Short mmCIF file of C-alpha atoms and ligand atoms in Angstrom, two decimals:
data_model
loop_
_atom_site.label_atom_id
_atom_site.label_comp_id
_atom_site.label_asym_id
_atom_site.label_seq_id
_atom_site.Cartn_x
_atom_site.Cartn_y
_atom_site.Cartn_z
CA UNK A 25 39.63 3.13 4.31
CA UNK A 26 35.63 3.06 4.59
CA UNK A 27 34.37 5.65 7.17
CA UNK A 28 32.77 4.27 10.32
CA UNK A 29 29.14 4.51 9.32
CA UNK A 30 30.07 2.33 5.95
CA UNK A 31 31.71 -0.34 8.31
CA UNK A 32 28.91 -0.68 11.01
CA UNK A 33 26.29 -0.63 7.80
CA UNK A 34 28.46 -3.64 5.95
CA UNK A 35 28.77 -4.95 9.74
CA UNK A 36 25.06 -5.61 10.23
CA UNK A 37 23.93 -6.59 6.78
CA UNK A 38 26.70 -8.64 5.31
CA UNK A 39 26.37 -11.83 6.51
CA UNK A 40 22.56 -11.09 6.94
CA UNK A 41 22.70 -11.29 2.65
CA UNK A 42 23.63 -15.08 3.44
CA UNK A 43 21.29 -16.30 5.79
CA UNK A 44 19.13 -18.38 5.62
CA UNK A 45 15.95 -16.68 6.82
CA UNK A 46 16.33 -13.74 3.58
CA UNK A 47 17.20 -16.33 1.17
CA UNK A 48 13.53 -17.94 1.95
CA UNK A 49 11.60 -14.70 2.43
CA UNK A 50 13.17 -13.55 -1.06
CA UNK A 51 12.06 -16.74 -2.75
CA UNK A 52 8.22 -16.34 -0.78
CA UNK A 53 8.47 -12.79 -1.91
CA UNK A 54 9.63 -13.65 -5.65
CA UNK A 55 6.36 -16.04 -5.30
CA UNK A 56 3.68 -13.49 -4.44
CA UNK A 57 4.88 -11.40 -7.22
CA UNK A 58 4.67 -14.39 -9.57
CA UNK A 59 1.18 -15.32 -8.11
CA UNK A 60 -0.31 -11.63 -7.86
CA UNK A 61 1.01 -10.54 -11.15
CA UNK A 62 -0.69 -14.02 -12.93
CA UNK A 63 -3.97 -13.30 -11.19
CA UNK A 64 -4.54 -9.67 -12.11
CA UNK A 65 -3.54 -10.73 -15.63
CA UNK A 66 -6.13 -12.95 -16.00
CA UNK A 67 -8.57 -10.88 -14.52
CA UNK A 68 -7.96 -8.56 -17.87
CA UNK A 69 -5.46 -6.20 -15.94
CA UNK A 70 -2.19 -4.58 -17.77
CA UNK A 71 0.52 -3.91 -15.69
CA UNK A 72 1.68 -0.34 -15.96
CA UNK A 73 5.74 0.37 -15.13
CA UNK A 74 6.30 2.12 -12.02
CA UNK A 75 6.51 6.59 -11.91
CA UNK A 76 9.36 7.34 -9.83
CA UNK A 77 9.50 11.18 -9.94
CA UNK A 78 6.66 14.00 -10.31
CA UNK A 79 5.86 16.94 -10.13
CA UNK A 80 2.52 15.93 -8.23
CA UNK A 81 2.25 12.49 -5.59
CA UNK A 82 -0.14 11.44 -3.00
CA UNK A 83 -0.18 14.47 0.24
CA UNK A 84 -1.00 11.12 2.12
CA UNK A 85 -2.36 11.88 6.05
CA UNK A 86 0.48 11.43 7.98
CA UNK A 87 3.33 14.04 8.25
CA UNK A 88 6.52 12.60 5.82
CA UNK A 89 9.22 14.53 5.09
CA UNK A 90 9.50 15.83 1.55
CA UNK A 91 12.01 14.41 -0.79
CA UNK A 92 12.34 16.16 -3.58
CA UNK A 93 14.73 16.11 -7.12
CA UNK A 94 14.93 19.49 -8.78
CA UNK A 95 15.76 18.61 -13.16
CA UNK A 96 16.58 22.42 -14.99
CA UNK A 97 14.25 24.15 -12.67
CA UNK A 98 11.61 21.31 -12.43
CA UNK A 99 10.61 19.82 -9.42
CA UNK A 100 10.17 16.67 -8.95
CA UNK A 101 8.36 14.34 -5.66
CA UNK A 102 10.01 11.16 -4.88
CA UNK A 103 6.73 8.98 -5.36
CA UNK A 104 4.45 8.73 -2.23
CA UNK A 105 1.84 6.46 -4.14
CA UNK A 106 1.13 6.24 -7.63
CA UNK A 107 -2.77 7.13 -6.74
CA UNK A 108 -2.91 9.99 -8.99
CA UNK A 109 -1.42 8.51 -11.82
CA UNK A 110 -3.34 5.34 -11.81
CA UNK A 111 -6.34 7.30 -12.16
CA UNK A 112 -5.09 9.15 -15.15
CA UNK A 113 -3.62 5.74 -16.86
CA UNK A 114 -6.91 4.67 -16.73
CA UNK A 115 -7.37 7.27 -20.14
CA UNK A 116 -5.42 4.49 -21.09
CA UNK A 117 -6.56 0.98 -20.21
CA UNK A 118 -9.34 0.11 -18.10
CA UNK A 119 -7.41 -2.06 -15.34
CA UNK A 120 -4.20 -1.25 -14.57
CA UNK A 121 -1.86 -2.19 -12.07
CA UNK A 122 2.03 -1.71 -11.46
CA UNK A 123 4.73 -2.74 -8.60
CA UNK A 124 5.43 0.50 -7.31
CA UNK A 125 8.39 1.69 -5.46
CA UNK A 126 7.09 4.43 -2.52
CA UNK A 127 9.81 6.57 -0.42
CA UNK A 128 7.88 7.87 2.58
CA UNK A 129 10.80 9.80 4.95
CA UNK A 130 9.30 8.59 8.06
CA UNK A 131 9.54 10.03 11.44
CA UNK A 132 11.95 7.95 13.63
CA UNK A 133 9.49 7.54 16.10
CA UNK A 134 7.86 4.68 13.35
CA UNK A 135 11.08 2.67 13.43
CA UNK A 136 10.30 0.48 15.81
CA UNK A 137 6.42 -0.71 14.42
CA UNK A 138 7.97 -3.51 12.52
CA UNK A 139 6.00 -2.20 9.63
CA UNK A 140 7.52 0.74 8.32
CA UNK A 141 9.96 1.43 5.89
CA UNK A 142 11.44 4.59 4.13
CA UNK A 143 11.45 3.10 0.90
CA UNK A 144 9.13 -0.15 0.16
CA UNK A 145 6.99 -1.42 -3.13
CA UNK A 146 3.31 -1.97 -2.96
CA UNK A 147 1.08 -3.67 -5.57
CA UNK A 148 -1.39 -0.77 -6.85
CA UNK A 149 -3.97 -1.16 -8.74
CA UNK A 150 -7.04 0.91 -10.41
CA UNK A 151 -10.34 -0.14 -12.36
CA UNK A 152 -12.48 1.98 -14.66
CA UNK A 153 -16.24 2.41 -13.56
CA UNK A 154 -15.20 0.04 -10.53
CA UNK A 155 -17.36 -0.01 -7.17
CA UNK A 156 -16.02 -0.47 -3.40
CA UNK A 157 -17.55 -3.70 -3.43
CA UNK A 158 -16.08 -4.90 -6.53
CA UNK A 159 -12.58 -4.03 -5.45
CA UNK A 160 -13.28 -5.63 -2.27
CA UNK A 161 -14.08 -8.58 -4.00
CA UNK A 162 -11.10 -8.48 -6.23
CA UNK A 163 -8.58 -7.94 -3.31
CA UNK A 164 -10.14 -11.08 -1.35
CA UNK A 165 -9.82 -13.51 -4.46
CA UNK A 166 -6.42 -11.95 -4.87
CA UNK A 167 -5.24 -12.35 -1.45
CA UNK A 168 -6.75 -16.26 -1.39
CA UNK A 169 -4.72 -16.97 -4.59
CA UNK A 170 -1.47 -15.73 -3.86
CA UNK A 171 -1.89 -17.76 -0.26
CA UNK A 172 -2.99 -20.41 -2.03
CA UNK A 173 -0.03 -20.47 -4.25
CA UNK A 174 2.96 -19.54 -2.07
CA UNK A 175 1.39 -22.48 0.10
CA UNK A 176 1.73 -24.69 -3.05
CA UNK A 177 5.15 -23.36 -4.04
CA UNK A 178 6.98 -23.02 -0.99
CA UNK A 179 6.31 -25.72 1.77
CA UNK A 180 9.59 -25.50 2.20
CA UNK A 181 9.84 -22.17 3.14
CA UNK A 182 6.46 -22.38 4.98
CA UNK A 183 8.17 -25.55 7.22
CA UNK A 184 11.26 -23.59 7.64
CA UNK A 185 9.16 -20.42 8.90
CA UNK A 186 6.61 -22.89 11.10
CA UNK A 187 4.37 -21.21 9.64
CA UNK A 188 1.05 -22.80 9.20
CA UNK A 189 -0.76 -20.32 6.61
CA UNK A 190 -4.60 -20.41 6.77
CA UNK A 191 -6.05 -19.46 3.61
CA UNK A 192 -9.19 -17.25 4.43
CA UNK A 193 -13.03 -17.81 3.92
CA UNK A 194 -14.83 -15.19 2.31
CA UNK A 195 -16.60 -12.71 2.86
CA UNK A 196 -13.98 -11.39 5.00
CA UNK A 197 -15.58 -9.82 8.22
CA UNK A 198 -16.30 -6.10 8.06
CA UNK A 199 -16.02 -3.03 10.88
CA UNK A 200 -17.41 0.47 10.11
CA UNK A 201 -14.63 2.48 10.78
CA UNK A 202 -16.40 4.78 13.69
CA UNK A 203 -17.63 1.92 15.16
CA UNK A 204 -13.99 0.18 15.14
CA UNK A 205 -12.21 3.67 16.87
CA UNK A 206 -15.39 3.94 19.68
CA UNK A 207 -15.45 0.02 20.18
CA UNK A 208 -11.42 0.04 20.88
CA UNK A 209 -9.90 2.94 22.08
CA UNK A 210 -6.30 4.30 20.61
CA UNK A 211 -4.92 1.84 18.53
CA UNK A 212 -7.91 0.00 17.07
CA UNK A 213 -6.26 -1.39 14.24
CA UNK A 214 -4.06 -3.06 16.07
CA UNK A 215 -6.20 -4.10 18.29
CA UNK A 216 -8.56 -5.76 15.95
CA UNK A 217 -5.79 -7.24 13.85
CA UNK A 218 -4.35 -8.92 16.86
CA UNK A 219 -7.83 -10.26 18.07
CA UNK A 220 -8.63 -12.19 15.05
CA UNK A 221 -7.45 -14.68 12.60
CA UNK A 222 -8.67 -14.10 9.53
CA UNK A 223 -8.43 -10.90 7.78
CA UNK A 224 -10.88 -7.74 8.71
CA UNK A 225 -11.92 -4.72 6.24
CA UNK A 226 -12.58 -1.84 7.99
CA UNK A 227 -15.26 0.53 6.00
CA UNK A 228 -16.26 3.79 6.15
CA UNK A 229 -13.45 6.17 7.13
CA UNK A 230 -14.35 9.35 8.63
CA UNK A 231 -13.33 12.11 5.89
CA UNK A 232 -11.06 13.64 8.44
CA UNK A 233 -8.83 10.13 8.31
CA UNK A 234 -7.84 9.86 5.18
CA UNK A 235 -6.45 11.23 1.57
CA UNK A 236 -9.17 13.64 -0.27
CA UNK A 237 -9.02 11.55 -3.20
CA UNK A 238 -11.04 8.23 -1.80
CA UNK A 239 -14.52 9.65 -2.53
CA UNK A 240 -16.77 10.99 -0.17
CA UNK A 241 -20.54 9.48 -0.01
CA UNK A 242 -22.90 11.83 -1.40
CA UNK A 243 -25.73 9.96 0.79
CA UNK A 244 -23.40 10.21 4.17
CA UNK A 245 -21.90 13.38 4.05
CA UNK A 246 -18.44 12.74 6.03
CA UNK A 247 -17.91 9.48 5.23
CA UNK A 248 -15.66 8.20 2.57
CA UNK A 249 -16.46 4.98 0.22
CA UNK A 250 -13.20 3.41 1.14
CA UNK A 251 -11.53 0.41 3.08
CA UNK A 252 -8.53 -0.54 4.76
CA UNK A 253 -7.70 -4.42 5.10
CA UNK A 254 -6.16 -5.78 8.50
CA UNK A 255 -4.05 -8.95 8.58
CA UNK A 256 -4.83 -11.32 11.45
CA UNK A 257 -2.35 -12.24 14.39
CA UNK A 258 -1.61 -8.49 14.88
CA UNK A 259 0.21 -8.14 11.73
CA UNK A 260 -1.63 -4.54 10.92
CA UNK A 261 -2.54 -3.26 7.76
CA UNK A 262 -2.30 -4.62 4.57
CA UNK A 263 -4.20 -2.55 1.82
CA UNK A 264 -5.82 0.70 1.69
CA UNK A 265 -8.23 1.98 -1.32
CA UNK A 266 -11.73 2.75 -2.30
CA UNK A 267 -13.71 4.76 -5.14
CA UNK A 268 -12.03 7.88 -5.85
CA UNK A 269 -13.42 11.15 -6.48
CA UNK A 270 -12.46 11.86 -10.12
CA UNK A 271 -14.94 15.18 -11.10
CA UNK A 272 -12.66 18.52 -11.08
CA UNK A 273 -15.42 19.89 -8.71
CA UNK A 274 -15.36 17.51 -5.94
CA UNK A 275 -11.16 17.15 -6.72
CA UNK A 276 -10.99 20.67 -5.56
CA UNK A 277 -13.49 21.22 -3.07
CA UNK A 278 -12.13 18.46 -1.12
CA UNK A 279 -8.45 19.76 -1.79
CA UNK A 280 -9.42 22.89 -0.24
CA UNK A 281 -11.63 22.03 2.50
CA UNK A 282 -8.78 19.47 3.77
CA UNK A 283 -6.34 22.41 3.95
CA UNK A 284 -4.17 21.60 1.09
CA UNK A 285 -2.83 24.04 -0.94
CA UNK A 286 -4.10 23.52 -4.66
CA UNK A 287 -1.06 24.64 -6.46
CA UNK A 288 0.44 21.71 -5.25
CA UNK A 289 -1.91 19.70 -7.22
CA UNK A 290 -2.29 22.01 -10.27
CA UNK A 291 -1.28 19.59 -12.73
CA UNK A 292 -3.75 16.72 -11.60
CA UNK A 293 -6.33 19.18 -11.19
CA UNK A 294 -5.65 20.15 -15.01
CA UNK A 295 -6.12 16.52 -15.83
CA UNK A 296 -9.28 16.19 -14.06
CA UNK A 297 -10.62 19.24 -15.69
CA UNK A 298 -10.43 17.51 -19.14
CA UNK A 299 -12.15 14.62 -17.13
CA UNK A 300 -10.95 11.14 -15.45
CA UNK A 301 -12.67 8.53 -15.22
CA UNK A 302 -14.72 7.25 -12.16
CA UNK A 303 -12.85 4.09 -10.79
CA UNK A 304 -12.01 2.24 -7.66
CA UNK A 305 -8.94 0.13 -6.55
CA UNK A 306 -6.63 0.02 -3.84
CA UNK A 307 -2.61 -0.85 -3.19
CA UNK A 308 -0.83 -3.70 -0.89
CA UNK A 309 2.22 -3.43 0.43
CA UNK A 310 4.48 -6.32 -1.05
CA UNK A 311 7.14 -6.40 1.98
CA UNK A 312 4.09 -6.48 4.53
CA UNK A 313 2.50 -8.91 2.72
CA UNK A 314 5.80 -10.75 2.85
CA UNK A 315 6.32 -10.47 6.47
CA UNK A 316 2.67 -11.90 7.14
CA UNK A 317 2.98 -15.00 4.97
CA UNK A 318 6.37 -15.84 6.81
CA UNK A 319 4.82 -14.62 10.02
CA UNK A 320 8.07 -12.46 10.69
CA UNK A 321 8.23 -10.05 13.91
CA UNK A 322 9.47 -7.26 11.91
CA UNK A 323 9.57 -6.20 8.29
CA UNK A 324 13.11 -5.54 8.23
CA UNK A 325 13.77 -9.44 8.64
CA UNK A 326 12.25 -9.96 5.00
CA UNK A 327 13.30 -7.13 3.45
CA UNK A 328 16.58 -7.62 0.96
CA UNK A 329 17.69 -3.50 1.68
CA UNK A 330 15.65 -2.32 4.09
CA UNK A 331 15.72 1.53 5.00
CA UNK A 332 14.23 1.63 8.30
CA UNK A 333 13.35 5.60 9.66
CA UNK A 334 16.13 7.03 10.83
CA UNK A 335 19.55 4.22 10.01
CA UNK A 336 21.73 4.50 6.97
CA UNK A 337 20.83 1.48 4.91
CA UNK A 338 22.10 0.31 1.48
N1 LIG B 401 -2.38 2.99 -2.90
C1 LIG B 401 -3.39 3.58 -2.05
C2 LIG B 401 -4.72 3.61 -2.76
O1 LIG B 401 -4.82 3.12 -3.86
C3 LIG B 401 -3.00 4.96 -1.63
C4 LIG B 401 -1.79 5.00 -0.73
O2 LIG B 401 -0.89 4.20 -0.81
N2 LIG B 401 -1.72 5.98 0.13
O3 LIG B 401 -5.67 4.12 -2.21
#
């Protein structure tokens, strides 16, 4: 006998394994990884394997719940983002990137954005001595080739999906962040996502936005060297990055002043000490990325398991 909650789960996702719509947004997925893996390769990137526990991940803005793994007295974070530990591969190699599983215990009250998940996989990558602009750059060539490609590879799919994928021109258009939140009220992102059709960057963040390791411009005190990218067609965000602050200084002024507590981060802040590397880079959410290139309502529909806040999910 299976208890109730195992029946309704097998209930609503077994014959959803056989359809039709996951076996193509599997194969479009299994595509971008193919055509986003080849590109950063030949742009002189290694790909790093994923961290999955440690002792230190990203504090990130938003409110998630913590999930932790204690190992003989250890304790361990379920990974948030692998920021912090792209920076310190970069001792390593220069560009780095990795597919990168993120749990992120969401509130419930995200279930319903069609763009959350409690556990999805983003592309992140980092580059040594890198500017904002030359990440931006990167992540528009990268997002024109794996279009480019799935378009190639999967008319099928694309048919099936009537989906009629435009590749975008570059430069993509770009928003200052402050004037984006005074120009639209509440949700701007949204907003601007859903008014255009080609992608948007939005520069600039306030430092009271985001994470205190995107780095903060000495020239514009309260304003961060960092980016977001919007899909068009109200699809929402797709990456978020910039240059990082990387001196053990800045690390922990900007720790404190953001209200963090620094033991949290004593072992990065030990590895900054010895010294990391300036870089930039950013990370894309591969299920996202999959719902906008089969122009999907919700995430969930292109997603083989996915954990949306709040339901039991295999
Ligand atoms: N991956 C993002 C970055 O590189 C951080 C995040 O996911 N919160 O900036």
């Amino acid at each position: 006998m299976h208890s109730p909650k195992a029946e309704e789960l097998v209930e609503r996702r077994y014959d959803r394994m056989k359809s039709e719509v996951l076996r193509r947004a599997i194969k479009v997925q299994s595509e971008i990884l193919q055509a986003s893996g080849g590109f950063l390769r030949q742009h002189g990137f290694v790909e790093i394997l994923p961290v999955i526990i440690s002792p230190v991940t990203d504090p990130l803005r938003h409110a998630t719940g913590r999930a932790e793994v204690e190992h003989y007295g250890h304790r361990y974070q379920l990974t948030r983002s692998m920021i912090f530990h792209k920076q310190i591969a970069l001792l390593t190699h220069d560009r780095i990137f990795a597919f990168s599983p993120n749990i992120r215990l969401e509130p419930v009250e995200l279930a319903d954005t069609g763009r959350h998940l409690v556990e999805f996989t983003q592309l992140d990558l980092e580059m040594r001595g890198a500017t904002r602009e030359e990440v931006m750059d990167l992540g528009e060539n990268l997002l024109i080739h794996i279009l480019e490609q799935v378009g190639e590879r999967c008319p099928e799919e694309m048919d099936f999906f009537e989906r009629d994928l435009v590749v975008p021109h570059k430069p993509f258009e770009r928003i200052a962040y402050r004037e984006a939140r005074d120009r639209y009220a509440g949700d701007f992102e949204g907003v601007i996502s859903q008014q255009h059709d080609e992608p948007v960057w939005i520069v600039d963040m306030a430092v009271e936005a985001r994470e205190f390791y995107d780095r903060e411009d000495p020239d514009r005190p309260g304003t961060l060297v960092d980016m977001d990218l919007l899909y068009p067609e109200g699809f929402g965000e797709a990456l978020s990055g910039g240059e990082r602050e990387h001196t053990f200084d800045r690390v922990q002024q900007r720790i404190e002043s953001t209200g963090l507590d620094a033991e949290e981060f004593e072992l990065y802040l030990a590895f900054a000490r010895r010294g990391l590397p300036a870089s930039a880079g950013f990370g894309i959410g591969i299920d996202r990325l999959t719902r906008f290139v089969c122009g999907s309502r919700t995430i969930e529909e292109v997603a083989l398991f996915p954990k949306v806040p709040g339901t039991l999910s295999l």
